[in-house]
Short mmCIF file of C-alpha atoms in Angstrom, two decimals:
data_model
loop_
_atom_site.label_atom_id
_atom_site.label_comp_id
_atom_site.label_asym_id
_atom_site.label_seq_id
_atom_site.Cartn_x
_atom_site.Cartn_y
_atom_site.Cartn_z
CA UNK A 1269 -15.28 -26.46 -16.71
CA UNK A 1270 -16.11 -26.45 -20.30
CA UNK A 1271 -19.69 -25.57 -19.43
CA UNK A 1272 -18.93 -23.08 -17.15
CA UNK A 1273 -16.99 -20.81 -20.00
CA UNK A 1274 -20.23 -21.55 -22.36
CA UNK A 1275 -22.96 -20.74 -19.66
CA UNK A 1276 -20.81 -17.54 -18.69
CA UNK A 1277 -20.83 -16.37 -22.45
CA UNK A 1278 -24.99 -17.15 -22.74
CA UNK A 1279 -25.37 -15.49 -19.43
CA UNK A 1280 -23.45 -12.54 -21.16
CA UNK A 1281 -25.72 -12.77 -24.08
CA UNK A 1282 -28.87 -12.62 -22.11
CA UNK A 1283 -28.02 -9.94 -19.63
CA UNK A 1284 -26.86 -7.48 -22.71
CA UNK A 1285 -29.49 -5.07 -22.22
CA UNK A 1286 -29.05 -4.41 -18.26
CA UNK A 1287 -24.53 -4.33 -18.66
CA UNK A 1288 -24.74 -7.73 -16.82
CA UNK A 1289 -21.57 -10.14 -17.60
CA UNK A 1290 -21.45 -13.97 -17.09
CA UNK A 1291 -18.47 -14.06 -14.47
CA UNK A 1292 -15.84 -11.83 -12.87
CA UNK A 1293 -13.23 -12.56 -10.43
CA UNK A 1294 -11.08 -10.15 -8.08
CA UNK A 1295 -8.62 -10.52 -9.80
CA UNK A 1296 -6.61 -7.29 -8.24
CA UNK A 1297 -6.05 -9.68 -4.81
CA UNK A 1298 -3.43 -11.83 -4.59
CA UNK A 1299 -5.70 -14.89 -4.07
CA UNK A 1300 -7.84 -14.04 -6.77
CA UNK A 1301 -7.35 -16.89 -9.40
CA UNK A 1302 -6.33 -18.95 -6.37
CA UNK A 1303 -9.74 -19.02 -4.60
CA UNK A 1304 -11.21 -20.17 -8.38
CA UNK A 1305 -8.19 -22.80 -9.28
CA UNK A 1306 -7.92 -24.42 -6.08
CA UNK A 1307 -11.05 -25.55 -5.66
CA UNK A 1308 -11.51 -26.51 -9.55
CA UNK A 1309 -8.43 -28.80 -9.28
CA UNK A 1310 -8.53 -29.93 -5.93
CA UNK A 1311 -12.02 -31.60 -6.77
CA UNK A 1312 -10.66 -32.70 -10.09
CA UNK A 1313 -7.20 -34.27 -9.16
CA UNK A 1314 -6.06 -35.83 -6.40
CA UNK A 1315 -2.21 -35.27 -5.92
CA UNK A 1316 -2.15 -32.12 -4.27
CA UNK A 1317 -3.10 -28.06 -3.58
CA UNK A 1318 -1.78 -24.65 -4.16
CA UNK A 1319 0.35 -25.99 -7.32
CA UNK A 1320 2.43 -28.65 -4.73
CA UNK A 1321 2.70 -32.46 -5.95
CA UNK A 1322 2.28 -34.56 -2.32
CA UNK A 1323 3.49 -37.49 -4.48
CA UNK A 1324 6.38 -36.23 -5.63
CA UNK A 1325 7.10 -33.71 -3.40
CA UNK A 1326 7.64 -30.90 -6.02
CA UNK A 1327 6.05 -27.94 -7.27
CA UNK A 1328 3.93 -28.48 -11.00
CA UNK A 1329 1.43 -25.62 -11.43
CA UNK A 1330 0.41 -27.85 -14.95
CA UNK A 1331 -2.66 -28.90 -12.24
CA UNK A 1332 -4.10 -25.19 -13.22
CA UNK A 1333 -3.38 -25.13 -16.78
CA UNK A 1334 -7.27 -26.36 -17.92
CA UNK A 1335 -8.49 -23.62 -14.99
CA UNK A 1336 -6.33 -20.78 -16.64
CA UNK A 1337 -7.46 -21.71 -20.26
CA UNK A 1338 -10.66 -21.37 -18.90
CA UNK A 1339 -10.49 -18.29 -17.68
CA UNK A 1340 -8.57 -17.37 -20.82
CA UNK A 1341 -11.08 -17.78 -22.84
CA UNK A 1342 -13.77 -16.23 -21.12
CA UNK A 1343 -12.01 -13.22 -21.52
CA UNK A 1344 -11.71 -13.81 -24.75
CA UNK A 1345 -15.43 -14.12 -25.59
CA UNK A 1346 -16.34 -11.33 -23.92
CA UNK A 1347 -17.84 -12.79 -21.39
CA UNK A 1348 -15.45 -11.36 -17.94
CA UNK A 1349 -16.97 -8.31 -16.79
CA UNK A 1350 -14.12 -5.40 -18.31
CA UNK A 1351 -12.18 -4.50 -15.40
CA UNK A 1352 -11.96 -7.85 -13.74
CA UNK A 1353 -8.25 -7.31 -13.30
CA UNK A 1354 -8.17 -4.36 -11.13
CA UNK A 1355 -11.52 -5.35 -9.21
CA UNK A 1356 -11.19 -6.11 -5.52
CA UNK A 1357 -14.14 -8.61 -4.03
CA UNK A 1358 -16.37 -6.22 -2.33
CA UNK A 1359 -16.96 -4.16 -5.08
CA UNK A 1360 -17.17 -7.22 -7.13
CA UNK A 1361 -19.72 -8.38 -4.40
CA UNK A 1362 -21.69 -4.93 -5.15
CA UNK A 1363 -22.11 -5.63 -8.68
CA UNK A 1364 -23.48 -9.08 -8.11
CA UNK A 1365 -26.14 -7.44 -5.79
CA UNK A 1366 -27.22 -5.57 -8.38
CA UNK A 1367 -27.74 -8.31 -10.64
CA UNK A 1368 -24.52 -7.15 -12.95
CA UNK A 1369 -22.58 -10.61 -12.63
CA UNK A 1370 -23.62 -14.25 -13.10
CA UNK A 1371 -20.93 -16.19 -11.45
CA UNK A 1372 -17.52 -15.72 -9.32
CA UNK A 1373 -15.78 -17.77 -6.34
CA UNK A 1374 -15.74 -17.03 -2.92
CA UNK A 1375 -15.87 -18.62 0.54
CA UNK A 1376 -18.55 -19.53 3.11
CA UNK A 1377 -19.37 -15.46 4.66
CA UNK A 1378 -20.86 -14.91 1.39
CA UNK A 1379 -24.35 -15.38 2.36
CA UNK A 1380 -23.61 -12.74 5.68
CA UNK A 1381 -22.45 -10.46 3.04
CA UNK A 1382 -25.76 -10.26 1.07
CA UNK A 1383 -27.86 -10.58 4.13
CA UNK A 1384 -26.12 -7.56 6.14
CA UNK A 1385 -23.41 -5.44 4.04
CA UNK A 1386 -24.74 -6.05 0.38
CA UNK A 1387 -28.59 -6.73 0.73
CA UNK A 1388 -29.91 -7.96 -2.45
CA UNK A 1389 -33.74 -8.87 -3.32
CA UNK A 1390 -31.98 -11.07 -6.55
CA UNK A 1391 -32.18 -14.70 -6.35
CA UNK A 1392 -28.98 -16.53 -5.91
CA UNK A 1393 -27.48 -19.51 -4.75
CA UNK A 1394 -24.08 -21.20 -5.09
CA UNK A 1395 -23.22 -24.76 -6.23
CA UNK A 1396 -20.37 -26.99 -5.56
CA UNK A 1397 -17.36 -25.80 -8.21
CA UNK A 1398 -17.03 -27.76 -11.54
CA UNK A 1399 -14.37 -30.20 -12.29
CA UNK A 1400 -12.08 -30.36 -15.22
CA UNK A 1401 -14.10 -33.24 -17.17
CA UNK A 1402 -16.73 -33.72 -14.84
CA UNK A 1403 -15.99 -36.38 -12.49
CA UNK A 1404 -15.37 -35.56 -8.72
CA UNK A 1405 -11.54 -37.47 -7.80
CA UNK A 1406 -10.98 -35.31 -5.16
CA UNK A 1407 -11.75 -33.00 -2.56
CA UNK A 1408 -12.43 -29.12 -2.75
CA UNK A 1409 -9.76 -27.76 -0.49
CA UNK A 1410 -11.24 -26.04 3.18
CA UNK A 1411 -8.97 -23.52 4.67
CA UNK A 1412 -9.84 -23.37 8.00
CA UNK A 1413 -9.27 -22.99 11.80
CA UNK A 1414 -6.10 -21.38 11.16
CA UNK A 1415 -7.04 -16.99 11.49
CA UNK A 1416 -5.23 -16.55 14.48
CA UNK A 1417 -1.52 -16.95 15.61
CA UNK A 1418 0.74 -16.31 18.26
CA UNK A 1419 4.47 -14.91 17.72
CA UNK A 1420 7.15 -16.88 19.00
CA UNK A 1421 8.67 -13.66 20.37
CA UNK A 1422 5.51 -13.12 22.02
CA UNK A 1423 6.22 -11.73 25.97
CA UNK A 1424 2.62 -13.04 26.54
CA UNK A 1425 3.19 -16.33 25.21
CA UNK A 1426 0.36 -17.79 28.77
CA UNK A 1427 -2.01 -15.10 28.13
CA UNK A 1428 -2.06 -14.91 24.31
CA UNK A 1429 -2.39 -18.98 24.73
CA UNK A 1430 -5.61 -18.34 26.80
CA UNK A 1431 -7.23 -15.89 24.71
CA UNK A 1432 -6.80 -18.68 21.54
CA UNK A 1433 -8.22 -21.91 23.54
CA UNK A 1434 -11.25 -19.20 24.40
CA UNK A 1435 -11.51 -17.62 21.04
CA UNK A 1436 -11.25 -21.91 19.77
CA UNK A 1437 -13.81 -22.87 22.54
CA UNK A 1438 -16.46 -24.75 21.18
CA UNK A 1439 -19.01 -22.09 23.17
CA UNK A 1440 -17.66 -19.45 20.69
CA UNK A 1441 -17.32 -21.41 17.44
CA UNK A 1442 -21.12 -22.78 18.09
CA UNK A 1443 -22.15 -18.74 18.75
CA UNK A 1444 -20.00 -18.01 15.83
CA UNK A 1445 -21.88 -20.41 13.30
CA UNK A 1446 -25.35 -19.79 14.60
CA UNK A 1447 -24.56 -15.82 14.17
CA UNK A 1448 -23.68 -16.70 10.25
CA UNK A 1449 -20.01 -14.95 10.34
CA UNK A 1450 -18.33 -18.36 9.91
CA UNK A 1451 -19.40 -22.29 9.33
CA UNK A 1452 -17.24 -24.65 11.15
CA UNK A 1453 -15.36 -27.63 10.40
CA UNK A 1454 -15.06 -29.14 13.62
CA UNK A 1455 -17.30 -32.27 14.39
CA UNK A 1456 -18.27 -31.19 17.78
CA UNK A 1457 -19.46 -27.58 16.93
CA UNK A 1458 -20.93 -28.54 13.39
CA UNK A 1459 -23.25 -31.31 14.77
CA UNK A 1460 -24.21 -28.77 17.53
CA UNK A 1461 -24.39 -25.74 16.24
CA UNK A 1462 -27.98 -24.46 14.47
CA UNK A 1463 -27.66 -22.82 10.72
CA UNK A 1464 -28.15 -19.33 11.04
CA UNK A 1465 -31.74 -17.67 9.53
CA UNK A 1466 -29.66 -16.27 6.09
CA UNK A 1467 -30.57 -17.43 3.24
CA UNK A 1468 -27.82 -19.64 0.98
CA UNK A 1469 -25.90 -20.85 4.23
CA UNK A 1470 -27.44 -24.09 3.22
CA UNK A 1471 -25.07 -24.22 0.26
CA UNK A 1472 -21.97 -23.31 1.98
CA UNK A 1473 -22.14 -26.01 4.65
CA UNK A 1474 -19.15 -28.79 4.20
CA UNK A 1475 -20.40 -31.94 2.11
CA UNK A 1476 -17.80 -35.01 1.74
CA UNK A 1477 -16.36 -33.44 -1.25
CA UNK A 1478 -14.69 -31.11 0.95
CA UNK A 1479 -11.54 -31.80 2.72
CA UNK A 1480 -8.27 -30.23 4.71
CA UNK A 1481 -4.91 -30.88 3.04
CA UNK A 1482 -1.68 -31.43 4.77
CA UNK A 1483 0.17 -28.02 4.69
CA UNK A 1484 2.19 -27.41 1.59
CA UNK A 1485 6.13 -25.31 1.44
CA UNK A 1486 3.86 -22.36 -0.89
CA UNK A 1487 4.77 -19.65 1.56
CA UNK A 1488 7.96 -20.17 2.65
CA UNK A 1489 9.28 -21.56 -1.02
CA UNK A 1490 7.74 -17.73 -2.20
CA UNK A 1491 9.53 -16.02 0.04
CA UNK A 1492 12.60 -17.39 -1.41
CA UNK A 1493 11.48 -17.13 -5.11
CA UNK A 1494 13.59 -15.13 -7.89
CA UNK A 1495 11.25 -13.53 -10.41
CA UNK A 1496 7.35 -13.14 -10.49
CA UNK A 1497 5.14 -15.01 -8.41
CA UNK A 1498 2.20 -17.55 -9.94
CA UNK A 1499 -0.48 -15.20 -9.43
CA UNK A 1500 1.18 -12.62 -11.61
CA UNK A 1501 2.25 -14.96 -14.13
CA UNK A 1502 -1.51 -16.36 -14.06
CA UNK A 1503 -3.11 -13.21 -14.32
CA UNK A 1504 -1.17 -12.16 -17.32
CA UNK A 1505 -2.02 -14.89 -19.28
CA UNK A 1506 -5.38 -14.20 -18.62
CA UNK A 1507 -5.87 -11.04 -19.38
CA UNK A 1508 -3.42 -10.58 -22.02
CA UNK A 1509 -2.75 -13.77 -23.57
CA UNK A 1510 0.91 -15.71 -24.30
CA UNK A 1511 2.74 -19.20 -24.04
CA UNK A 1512 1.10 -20.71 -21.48
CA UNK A 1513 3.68 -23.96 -21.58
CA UNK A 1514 6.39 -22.37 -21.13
CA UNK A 1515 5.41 -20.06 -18.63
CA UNK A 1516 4.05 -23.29 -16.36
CA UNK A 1517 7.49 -24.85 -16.87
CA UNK A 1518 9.53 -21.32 -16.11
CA UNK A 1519 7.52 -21.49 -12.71
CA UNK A 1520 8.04 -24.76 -12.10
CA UNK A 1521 12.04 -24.24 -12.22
CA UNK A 1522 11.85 -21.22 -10.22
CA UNK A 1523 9.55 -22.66 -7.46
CA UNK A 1524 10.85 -25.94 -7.26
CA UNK A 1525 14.73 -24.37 -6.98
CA UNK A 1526 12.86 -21.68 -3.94
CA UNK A 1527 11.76 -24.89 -2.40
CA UNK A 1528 15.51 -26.40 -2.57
CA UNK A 1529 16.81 -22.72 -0.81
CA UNK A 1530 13.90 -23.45 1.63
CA UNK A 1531 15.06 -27.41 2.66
CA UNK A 1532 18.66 -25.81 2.76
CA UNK A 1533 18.15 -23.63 5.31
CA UNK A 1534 15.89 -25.98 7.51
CA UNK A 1535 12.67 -24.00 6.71
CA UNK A 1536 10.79 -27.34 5.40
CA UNK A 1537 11.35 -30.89 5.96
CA UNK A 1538 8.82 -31.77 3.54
CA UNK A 1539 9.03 -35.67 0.98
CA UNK A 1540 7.41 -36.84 -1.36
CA UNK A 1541 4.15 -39.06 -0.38
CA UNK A 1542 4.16 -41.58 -3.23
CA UNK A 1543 0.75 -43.19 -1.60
CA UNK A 1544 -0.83 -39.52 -1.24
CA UNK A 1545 -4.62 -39.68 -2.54
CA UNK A 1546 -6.70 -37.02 -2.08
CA UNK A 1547 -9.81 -39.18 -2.99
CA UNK A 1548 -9.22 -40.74 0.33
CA UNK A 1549 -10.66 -37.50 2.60
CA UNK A 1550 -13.72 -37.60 0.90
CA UNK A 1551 -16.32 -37.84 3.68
CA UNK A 1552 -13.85 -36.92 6.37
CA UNK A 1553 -15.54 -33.72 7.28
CA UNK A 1554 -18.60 -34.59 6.16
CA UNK A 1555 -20.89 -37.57 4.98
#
């Protein structure tokens, strides 16, 4: 991570003359430091994602403290391109075409983006995300197979059903992959299905330091939280600085008493998982 903030800042340095910066992030989405801090910490530690302890079944967003420091202090040195914090990813996507930014985070339609909506002629590639100190404990957290839903008020509960095991068939996840919208995490479609013909795809396919966690009480716990929300709280400190400590330890209080309303009105069943190890899903969708 350390070398990440000191490459951004000589990437800054060298691209002076063309307005090029050494990162950016959209930060104006929701999921903006999220889809940089998950993966960071999820291949660093090993008790848990999106700021959940599996072990001890509580909330402690300390796990993003080194990734918001980070982040702080790229800002800092000049190195975040100005206007990170109101930039939304496809315009951020349009300035790395141009050759204007070094490094961000994003997920695996990237290389469909700069084949068909943002073509570029500059050479780039992606690389597995750095870790806090260096060493890989974990697993960089997938998010997958879960885009479509049914309601349970749904008055088409038989055909809705239908459509999903289609749109889940193993005929359209192969098409799917081979077409380059999506890569697939399921065994029998990713040891069928051919890469597509765009360029980077090759880095985006899983390796065994990816992994799916168990589902976490984020959403529901938010929807019962008093005062701002992580991503608002993480976003300020980046961009403007303040007590980091205290703020991770005022979210921790407010998300962890969300996540009592949420057990108190059946929402979540959720325990702790004292033997949780996220080490042990390395290689589990890939070897």
């Amino acid at each position: 991570l350390a070398e990440m903030v000191e490459d951004a800042k000589k990437i800054t340095e060298a691209g002076k003359d063309i307005g090029a910066y050494g990162f950016a992030g959209n930060f104006k989405s929701t999921s903006g430091f999220e889809r940089i801090a998950y993966p960071i910490t999820t291949l660093s530690k090993t008790k848990g994602t999106e700021g959940f302890d599996f072990q001890t079944g509580q909330f402690d967003f300390s796990v993003y403290k080194e990734v918001a420091e980070a982040l702080r202090q790229i800002k800092v040195d000049g190195s975040m391109m100005p206007g990170s914090e109101s930039l939304d990813i496809d315009p951020l996507r349009a300035q790395f075409a141009q050759g204007k930014i070094g490094m961000y985070f994003n997920h695996s339609v990237e290389p469909t983006v700069y084949k068909t909506q943002f073509p570029t002629e500059i050479r780039w590639a992606a690389a597995i995300p750095p870790t806090i100190d260096g060493e890989q404990k974990g697993v960089s957290q997938v998010i997958a197979g879960s885009y479509l839903a049914m309601s349970k008020d749904s008055k088409h509960k038989e055909e809705a059903w239908k459509f999903i095991e289609w749109m889940y068939s193993d005929d359209v996840q192969i098409a799917y992959q081979e077409a380059g919208y999506g890569v697939s995490v399921i065994p029998s479609v990713a040891t069928v299905a051919k890469a597509p013909d765009i360029a980077g795809i090759e880095d985006f396919l899983p390796t065994k330091l990816d992994g799916i966690y168990p589902a976490t009480p984020m959403v529901i716990s938010e929807g019962r939280l008093e005062g701002l929300k992580k991503v608002d709280v993480f976003n300020r400190y980046i961009f403007g600085g303040g007590d980091l400590d205290k703020e991770l330890q005022d979210l921790n209080t407010r998300y962890n008493a969300a996540l009592e309303k949420a057990k108190a009105a059946g929402d979540t069943d959720i325990e702790a998982q004292p033997d949780f190890d996220a080490g042990s899903l390395q290689g589990s969708l890939a070897k």
